[in-house]
Short mmCIF file of N, CA, C and O in Angstrom, two decimals:
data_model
loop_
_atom_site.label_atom_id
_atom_site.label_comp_id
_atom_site.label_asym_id
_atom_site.label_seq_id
_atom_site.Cartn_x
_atom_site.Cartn_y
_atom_site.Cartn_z
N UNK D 1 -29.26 23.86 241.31
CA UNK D 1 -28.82 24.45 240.07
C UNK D 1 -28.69 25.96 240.26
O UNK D 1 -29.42 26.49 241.09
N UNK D 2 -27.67 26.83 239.45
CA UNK D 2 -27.16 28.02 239.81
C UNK D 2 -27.45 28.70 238.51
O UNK D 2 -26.58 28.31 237.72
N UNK D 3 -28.14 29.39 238.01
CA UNK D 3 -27.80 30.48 236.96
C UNK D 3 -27.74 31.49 237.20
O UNK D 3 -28.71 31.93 237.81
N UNK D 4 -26.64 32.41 236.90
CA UNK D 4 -26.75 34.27 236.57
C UNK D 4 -25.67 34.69 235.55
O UNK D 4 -24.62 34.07 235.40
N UNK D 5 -26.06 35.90 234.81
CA UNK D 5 -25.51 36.63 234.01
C UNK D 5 -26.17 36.18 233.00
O UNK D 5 -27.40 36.12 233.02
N UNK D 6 -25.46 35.82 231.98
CA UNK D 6 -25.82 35.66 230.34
C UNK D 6 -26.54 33.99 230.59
O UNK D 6 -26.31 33.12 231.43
N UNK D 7 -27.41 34.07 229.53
CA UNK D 7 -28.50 32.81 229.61
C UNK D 7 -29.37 33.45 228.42
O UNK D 7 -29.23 34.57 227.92
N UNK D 8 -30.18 32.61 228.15
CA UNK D 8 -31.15 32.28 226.62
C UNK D 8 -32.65 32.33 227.71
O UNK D 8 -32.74 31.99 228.88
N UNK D 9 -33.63 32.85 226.87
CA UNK D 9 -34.74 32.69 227.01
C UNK D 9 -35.69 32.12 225.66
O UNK D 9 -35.81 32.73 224.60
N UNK D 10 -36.36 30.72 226.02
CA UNK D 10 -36.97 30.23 225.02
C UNK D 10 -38.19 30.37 225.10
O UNK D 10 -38.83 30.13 226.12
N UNK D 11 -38.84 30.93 223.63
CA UNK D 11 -40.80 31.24 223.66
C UNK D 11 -41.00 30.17 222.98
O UNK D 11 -40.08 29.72 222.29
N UNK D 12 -41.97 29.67 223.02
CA UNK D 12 -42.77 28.59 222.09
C UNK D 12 -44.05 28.93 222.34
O UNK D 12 -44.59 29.10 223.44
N UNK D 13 -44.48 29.01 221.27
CA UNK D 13 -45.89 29.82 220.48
C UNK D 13 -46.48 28.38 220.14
O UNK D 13 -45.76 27.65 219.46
N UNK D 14 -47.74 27.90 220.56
CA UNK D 14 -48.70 26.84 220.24
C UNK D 14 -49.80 27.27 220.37
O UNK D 14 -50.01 28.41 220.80
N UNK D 15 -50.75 26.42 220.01
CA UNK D 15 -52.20 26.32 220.43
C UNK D 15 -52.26 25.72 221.59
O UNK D 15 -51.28 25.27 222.18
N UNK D 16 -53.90 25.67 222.14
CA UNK D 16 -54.18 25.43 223.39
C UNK D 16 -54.76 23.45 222.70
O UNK D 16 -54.30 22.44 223.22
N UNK D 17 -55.50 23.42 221.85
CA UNK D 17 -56.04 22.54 220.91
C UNK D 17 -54.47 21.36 219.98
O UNK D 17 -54.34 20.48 219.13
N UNK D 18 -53.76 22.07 220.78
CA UNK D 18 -52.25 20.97 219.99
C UNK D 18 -51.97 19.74 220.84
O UNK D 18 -51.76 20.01 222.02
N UNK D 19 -51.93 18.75 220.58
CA UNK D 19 -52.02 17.80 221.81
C UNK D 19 -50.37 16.92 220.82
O UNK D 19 -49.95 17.07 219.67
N UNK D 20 -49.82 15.97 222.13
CA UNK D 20 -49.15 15.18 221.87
C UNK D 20 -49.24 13.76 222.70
O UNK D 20 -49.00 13.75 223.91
N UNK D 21 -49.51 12.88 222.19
CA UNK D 21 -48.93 11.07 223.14
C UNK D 21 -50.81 11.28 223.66
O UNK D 21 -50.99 10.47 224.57
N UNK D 22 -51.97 11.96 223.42
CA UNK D 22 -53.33 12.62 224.31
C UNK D 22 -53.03 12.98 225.06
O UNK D 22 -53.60 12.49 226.03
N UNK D 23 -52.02 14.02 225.41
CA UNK D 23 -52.03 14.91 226.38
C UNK D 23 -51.74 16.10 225.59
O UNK D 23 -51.28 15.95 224.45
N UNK D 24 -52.07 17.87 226.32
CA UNK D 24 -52.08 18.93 225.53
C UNK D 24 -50.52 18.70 225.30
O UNK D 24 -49.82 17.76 225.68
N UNK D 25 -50.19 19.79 224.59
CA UNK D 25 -48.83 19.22 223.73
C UNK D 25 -47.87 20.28 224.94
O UNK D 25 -46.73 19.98 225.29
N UNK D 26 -48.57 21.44 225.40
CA UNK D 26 -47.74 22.40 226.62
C UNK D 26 -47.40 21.38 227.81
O UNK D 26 -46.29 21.49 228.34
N UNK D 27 -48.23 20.42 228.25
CA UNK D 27 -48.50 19.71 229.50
C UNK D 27 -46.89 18.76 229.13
O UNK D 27 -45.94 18.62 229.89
N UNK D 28 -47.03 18.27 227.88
CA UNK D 28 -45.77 17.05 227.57
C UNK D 28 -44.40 18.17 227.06
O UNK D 28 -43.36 17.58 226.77
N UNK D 29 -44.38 19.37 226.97
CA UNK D 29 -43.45 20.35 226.73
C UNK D 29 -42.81 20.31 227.96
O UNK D 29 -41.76 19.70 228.15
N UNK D 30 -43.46 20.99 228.86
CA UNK D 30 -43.09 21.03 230.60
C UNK D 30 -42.74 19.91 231.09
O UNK D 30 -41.66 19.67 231.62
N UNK D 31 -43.76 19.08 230.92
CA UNK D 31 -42.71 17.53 231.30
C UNK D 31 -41.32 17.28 231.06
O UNK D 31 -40.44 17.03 231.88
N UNK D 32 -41.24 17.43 229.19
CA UNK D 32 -39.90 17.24 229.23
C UNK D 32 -38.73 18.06 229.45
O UNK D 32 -37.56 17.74 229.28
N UNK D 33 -39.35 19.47 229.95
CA UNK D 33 -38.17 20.38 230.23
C UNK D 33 -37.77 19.85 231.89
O UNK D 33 -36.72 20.09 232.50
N UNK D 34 -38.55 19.32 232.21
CA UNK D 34 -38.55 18.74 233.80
C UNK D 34 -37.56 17.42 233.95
O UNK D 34 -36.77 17.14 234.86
N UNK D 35 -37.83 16.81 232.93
CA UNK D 35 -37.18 15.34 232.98
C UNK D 35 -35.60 16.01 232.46
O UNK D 35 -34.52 15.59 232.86
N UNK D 36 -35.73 16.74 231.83
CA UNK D 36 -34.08 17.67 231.08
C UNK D 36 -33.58 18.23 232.47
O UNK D 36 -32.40 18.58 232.36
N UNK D 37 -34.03 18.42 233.61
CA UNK D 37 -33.60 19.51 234.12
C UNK D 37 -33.49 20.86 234.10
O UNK D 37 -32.81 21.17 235.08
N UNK D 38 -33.76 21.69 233.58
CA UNK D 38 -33.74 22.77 232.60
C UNK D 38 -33.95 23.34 233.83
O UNK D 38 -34.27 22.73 234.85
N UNK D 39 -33.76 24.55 233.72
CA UNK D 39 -34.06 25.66 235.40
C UNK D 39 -35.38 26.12 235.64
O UNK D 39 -35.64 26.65 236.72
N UNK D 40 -36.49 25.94 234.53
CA UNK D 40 -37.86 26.70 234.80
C UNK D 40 -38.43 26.73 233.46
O UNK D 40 -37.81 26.65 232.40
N UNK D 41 -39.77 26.87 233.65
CA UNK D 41 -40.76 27.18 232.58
C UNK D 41 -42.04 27.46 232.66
O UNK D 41 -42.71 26.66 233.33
N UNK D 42 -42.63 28.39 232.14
CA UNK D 42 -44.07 29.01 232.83
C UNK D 42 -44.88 29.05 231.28
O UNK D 42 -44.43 29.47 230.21
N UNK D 43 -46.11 28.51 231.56
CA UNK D 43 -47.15 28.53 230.59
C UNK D 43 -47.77 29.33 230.38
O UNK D 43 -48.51 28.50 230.91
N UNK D 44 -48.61 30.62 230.00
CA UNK D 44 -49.17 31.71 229.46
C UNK D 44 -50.30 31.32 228.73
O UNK D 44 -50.03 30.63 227.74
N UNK D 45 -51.55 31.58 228.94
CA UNK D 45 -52.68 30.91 228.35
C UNK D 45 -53.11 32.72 227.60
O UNK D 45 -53.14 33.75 228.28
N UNK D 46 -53.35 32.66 226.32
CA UNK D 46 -53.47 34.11 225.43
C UNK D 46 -54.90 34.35 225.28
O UNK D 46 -55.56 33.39 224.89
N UNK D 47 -55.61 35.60 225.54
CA UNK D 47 -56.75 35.67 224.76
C UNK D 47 -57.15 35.97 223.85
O UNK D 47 -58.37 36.02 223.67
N UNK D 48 -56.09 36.31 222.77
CA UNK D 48 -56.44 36.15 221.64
C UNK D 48 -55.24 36.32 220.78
O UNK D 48 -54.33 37.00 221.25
N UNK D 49 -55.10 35.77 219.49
CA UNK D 49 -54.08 35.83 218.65
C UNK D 49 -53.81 35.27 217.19
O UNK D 49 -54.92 35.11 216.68
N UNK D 50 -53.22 35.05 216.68
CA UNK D 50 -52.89 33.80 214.96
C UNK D 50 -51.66 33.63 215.13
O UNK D 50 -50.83 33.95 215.97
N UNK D 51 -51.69 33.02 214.14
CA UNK D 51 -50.47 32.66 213.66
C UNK D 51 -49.66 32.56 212.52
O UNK D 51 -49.29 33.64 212.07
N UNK D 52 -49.30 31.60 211.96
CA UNK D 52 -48.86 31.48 210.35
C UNK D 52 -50.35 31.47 209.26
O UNK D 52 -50.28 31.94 208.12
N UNK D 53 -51.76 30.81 209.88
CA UNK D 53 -52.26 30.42 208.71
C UNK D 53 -53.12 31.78 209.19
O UNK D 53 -54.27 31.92 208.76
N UNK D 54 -52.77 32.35 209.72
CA UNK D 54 -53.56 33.60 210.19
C UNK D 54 -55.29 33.75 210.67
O UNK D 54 -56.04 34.71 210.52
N UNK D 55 -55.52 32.54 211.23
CA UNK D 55 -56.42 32.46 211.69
C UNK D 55 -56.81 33.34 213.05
O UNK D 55 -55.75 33.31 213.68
N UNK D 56 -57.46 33.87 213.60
CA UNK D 56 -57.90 34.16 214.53
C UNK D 56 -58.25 33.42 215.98
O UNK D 56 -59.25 32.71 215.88
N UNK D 57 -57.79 33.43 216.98
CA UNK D 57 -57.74 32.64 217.79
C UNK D 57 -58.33 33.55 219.57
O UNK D 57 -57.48 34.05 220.31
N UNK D 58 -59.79 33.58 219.89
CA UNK D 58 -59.78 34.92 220.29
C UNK D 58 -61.44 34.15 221.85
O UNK D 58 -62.37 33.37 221.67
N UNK D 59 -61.04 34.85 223.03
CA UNK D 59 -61.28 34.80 224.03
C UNK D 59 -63.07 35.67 223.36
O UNK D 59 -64.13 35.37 223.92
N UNK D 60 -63.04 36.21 222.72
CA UNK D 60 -64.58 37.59 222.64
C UNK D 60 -65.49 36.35 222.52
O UNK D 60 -65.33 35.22 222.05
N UNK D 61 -66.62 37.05 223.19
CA UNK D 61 -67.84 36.06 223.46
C UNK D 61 -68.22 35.52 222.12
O UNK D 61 -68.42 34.32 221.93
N UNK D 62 -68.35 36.70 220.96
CA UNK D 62 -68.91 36.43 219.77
C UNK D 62 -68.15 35.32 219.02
O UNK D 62 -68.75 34.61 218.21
N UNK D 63 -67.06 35.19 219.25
CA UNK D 63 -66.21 34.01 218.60
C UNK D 63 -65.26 33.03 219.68
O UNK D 63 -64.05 32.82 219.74
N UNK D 64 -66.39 32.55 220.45
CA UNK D 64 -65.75 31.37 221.79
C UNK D 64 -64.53 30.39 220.40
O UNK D 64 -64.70 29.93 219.27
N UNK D 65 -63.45 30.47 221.31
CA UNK D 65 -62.34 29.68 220.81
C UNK D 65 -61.95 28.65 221.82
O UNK D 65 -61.78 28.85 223.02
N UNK D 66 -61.84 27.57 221.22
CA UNK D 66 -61.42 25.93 222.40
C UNK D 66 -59.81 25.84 221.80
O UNK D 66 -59.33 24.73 222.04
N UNK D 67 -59.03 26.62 221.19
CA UNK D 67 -57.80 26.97 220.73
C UNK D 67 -57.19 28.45 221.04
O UNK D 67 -56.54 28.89 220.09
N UNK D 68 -57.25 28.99 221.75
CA UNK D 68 -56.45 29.91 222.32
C UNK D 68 -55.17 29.82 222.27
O UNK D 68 -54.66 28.71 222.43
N UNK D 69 -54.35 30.98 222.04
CA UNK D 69 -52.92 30.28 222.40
C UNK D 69 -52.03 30.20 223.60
O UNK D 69 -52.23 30.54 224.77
N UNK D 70 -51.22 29.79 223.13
CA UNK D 70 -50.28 29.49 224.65
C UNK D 70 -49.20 29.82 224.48
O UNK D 70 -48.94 29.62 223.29
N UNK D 71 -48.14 30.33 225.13
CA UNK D 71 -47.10 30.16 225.08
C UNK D 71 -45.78 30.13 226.40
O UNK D 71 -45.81 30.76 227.46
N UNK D 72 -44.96 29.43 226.04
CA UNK D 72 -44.52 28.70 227.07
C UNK D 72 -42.82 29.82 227.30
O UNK D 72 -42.11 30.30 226.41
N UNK D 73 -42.70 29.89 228.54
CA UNK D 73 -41.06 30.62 228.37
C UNK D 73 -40.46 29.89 229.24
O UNK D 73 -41.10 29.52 230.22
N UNK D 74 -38.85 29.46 229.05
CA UNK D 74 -38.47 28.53 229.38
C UNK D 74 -36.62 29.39 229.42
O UNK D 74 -36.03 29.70 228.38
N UNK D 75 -36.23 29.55 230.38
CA UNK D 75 -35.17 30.32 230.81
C UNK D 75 -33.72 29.23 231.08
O UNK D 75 -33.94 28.42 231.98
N UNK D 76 -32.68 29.14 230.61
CA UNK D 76 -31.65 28.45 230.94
C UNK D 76 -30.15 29.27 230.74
O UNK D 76 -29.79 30.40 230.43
N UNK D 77 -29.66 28.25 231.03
CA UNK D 77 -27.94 28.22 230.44
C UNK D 77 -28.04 28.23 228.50
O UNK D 77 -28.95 27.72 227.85
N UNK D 78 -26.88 28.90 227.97
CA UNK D 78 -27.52 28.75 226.66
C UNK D 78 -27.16 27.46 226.53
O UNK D 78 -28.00 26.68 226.08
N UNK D 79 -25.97 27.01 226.87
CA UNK D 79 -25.46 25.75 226.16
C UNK D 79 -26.35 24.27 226.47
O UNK D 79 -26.34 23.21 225.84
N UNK D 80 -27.15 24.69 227.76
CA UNK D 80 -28.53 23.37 228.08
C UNK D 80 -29.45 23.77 227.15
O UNK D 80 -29.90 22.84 226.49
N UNK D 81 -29.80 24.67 226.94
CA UNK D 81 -31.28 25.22 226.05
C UNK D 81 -30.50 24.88 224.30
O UNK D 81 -31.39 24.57 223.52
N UNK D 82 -29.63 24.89 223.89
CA UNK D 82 -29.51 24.63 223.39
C UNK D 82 -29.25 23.15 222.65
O UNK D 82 -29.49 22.74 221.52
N UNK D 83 -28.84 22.75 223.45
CA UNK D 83 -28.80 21.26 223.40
C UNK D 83 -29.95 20.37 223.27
O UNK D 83 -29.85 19.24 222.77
N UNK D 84 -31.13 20.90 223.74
CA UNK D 84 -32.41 20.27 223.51
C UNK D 84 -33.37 20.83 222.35
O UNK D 84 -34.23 20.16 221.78
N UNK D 85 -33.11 21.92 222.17
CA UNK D 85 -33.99 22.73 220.77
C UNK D 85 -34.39 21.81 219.89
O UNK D 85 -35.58 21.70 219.58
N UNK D 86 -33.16 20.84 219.24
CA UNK D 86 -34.01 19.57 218.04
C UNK D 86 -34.89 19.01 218.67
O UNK D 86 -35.93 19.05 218.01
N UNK D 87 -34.99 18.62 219.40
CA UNK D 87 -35.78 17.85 220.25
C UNK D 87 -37.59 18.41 220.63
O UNK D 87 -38.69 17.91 220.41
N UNK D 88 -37.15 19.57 221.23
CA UNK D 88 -38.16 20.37 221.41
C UNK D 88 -38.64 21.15 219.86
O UNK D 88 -39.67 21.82 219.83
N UNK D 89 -37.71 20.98 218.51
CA UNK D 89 -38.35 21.34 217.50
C UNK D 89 -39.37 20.20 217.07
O UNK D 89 -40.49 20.25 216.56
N UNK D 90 -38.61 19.22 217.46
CA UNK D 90 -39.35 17.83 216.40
C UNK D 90 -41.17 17.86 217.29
O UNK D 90 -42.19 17.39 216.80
N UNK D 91 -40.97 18.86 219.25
CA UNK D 91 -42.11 17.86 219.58
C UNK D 91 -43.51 19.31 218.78
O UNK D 91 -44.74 19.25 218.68
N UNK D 92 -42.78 20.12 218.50
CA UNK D 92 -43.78 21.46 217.78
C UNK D 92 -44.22 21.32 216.59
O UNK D 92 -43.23 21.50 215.88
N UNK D 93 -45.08 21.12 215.95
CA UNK D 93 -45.63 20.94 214.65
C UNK D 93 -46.18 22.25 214.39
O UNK D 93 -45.27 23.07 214.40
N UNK D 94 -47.41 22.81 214.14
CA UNK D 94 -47.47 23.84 213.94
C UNK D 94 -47.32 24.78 215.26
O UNK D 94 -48.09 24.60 216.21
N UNK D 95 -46.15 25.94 215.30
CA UNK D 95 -46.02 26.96 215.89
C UNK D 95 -45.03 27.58 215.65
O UNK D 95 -44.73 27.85 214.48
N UNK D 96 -44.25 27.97 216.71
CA UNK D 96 -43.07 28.77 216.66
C UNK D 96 -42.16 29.07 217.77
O UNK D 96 -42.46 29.36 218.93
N UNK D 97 -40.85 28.95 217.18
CA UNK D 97 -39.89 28.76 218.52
C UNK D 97 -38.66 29.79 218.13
O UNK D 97 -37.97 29.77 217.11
N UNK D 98 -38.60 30.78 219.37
CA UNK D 98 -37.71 31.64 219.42
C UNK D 98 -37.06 31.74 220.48
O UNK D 98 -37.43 31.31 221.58
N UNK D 99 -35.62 32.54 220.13
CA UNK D 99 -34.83 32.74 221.03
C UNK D 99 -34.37 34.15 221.47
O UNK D 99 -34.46 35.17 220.79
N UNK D 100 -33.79 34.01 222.90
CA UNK D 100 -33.70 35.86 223.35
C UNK D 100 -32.53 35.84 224.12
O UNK D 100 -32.72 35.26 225.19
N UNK D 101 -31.24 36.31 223.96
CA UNK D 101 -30.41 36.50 225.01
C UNK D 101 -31.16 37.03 226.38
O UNK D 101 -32.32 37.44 226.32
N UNK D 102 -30.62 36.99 227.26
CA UNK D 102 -30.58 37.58 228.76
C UNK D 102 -29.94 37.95 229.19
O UNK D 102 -28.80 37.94 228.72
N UNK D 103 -30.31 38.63 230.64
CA UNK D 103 -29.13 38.46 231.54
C UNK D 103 -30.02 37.89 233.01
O UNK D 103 -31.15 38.39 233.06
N UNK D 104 -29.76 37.10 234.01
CA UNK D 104 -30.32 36.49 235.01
C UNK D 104 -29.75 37.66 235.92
O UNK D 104 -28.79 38.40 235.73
N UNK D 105 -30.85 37.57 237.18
CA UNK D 105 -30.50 38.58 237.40
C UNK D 105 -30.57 38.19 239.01
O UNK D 105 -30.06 38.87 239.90
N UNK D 106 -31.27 37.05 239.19
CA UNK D 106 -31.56 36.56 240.36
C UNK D 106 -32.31 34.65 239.88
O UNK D 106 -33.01 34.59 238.87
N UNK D 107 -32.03 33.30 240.72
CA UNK D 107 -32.89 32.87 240.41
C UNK D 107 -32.43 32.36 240.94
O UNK D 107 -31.35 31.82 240.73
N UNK D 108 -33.65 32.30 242.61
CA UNK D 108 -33.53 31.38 243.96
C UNK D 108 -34.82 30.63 243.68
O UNK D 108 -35.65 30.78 242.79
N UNK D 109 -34.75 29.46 245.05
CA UNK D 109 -35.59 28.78 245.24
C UNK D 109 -35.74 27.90 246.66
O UNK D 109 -34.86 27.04 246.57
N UNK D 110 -36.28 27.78 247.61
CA UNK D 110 -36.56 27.52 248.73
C UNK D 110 -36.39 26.08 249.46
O UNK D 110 -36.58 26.01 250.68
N UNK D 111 -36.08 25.09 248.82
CA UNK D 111 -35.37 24.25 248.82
C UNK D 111 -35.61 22.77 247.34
O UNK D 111 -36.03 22.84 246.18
N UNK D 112 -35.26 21.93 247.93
CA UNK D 112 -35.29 21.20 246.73
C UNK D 112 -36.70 20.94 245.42
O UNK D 112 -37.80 21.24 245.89
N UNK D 113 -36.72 20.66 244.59
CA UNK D 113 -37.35 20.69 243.90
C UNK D 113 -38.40 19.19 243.97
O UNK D 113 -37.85 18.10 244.07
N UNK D 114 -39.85 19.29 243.91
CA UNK D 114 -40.46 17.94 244.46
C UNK D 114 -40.32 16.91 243.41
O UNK D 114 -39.90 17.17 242.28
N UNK D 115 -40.64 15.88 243.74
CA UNK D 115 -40.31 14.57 242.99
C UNK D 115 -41.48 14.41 242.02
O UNK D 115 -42.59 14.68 242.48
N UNK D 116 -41.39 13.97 240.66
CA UNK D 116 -43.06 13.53 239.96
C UNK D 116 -43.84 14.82 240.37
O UNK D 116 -45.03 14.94 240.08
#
């Protein structure tokens, strides 16, 4: 797969505590950007943050959190990233999903991509 120039960058804002199918809900995110093909996606584990209900979500000793957040960035073609967004809206329940033009600027890889 080839991308450069103009392309979409997708954030998705979750918890660490969001699960889908019993698996964390990031773990079945990445899956299905994998089974899509999609060009990449990297997970980000936060130490601290909220969200909509404005809770506090925070790494400090005094308030150990088993919900941290996460968030996932996920780089494509717009017209692939776009094509899956319903999909990837329906698998987000509480969070948040945004979008960012780009520009690619490079994006190699060393040979084929492994199987499973």
């Amino acid at each position: 797969m080839r991308i450069d120039g103009p392309a979409l960058i997708v954030r998705i804002y979750i918890g660490e505590a969001d699960h889908r199918d019993g698996k964390p809900l990031y773990q079945a995110i990445v899956a299905f950007l994998r089974e899509r093909g999609i060009a990449g996606a990297t997970v980000f584990r936060g130490i601290e943050g909220f969200g909509a209900n404005a809770r506090l979500h925070t790494t400090r000793l005094l308030r150990l959190s088993e919900d941290l957040p996460i968030v996932i960035e996920v780089v494509d073609a717009e017209d692939r990233l776009r094509a899956i967004l319903p999909e990837l809206d329906a698998m987000v329940g509480d969070g948040l999903i945004t979008l960012e033009t780009v520009e690619v600027v490079a994006y190699r890889g060393t040979g084929p991509a492994p199987t499973a």
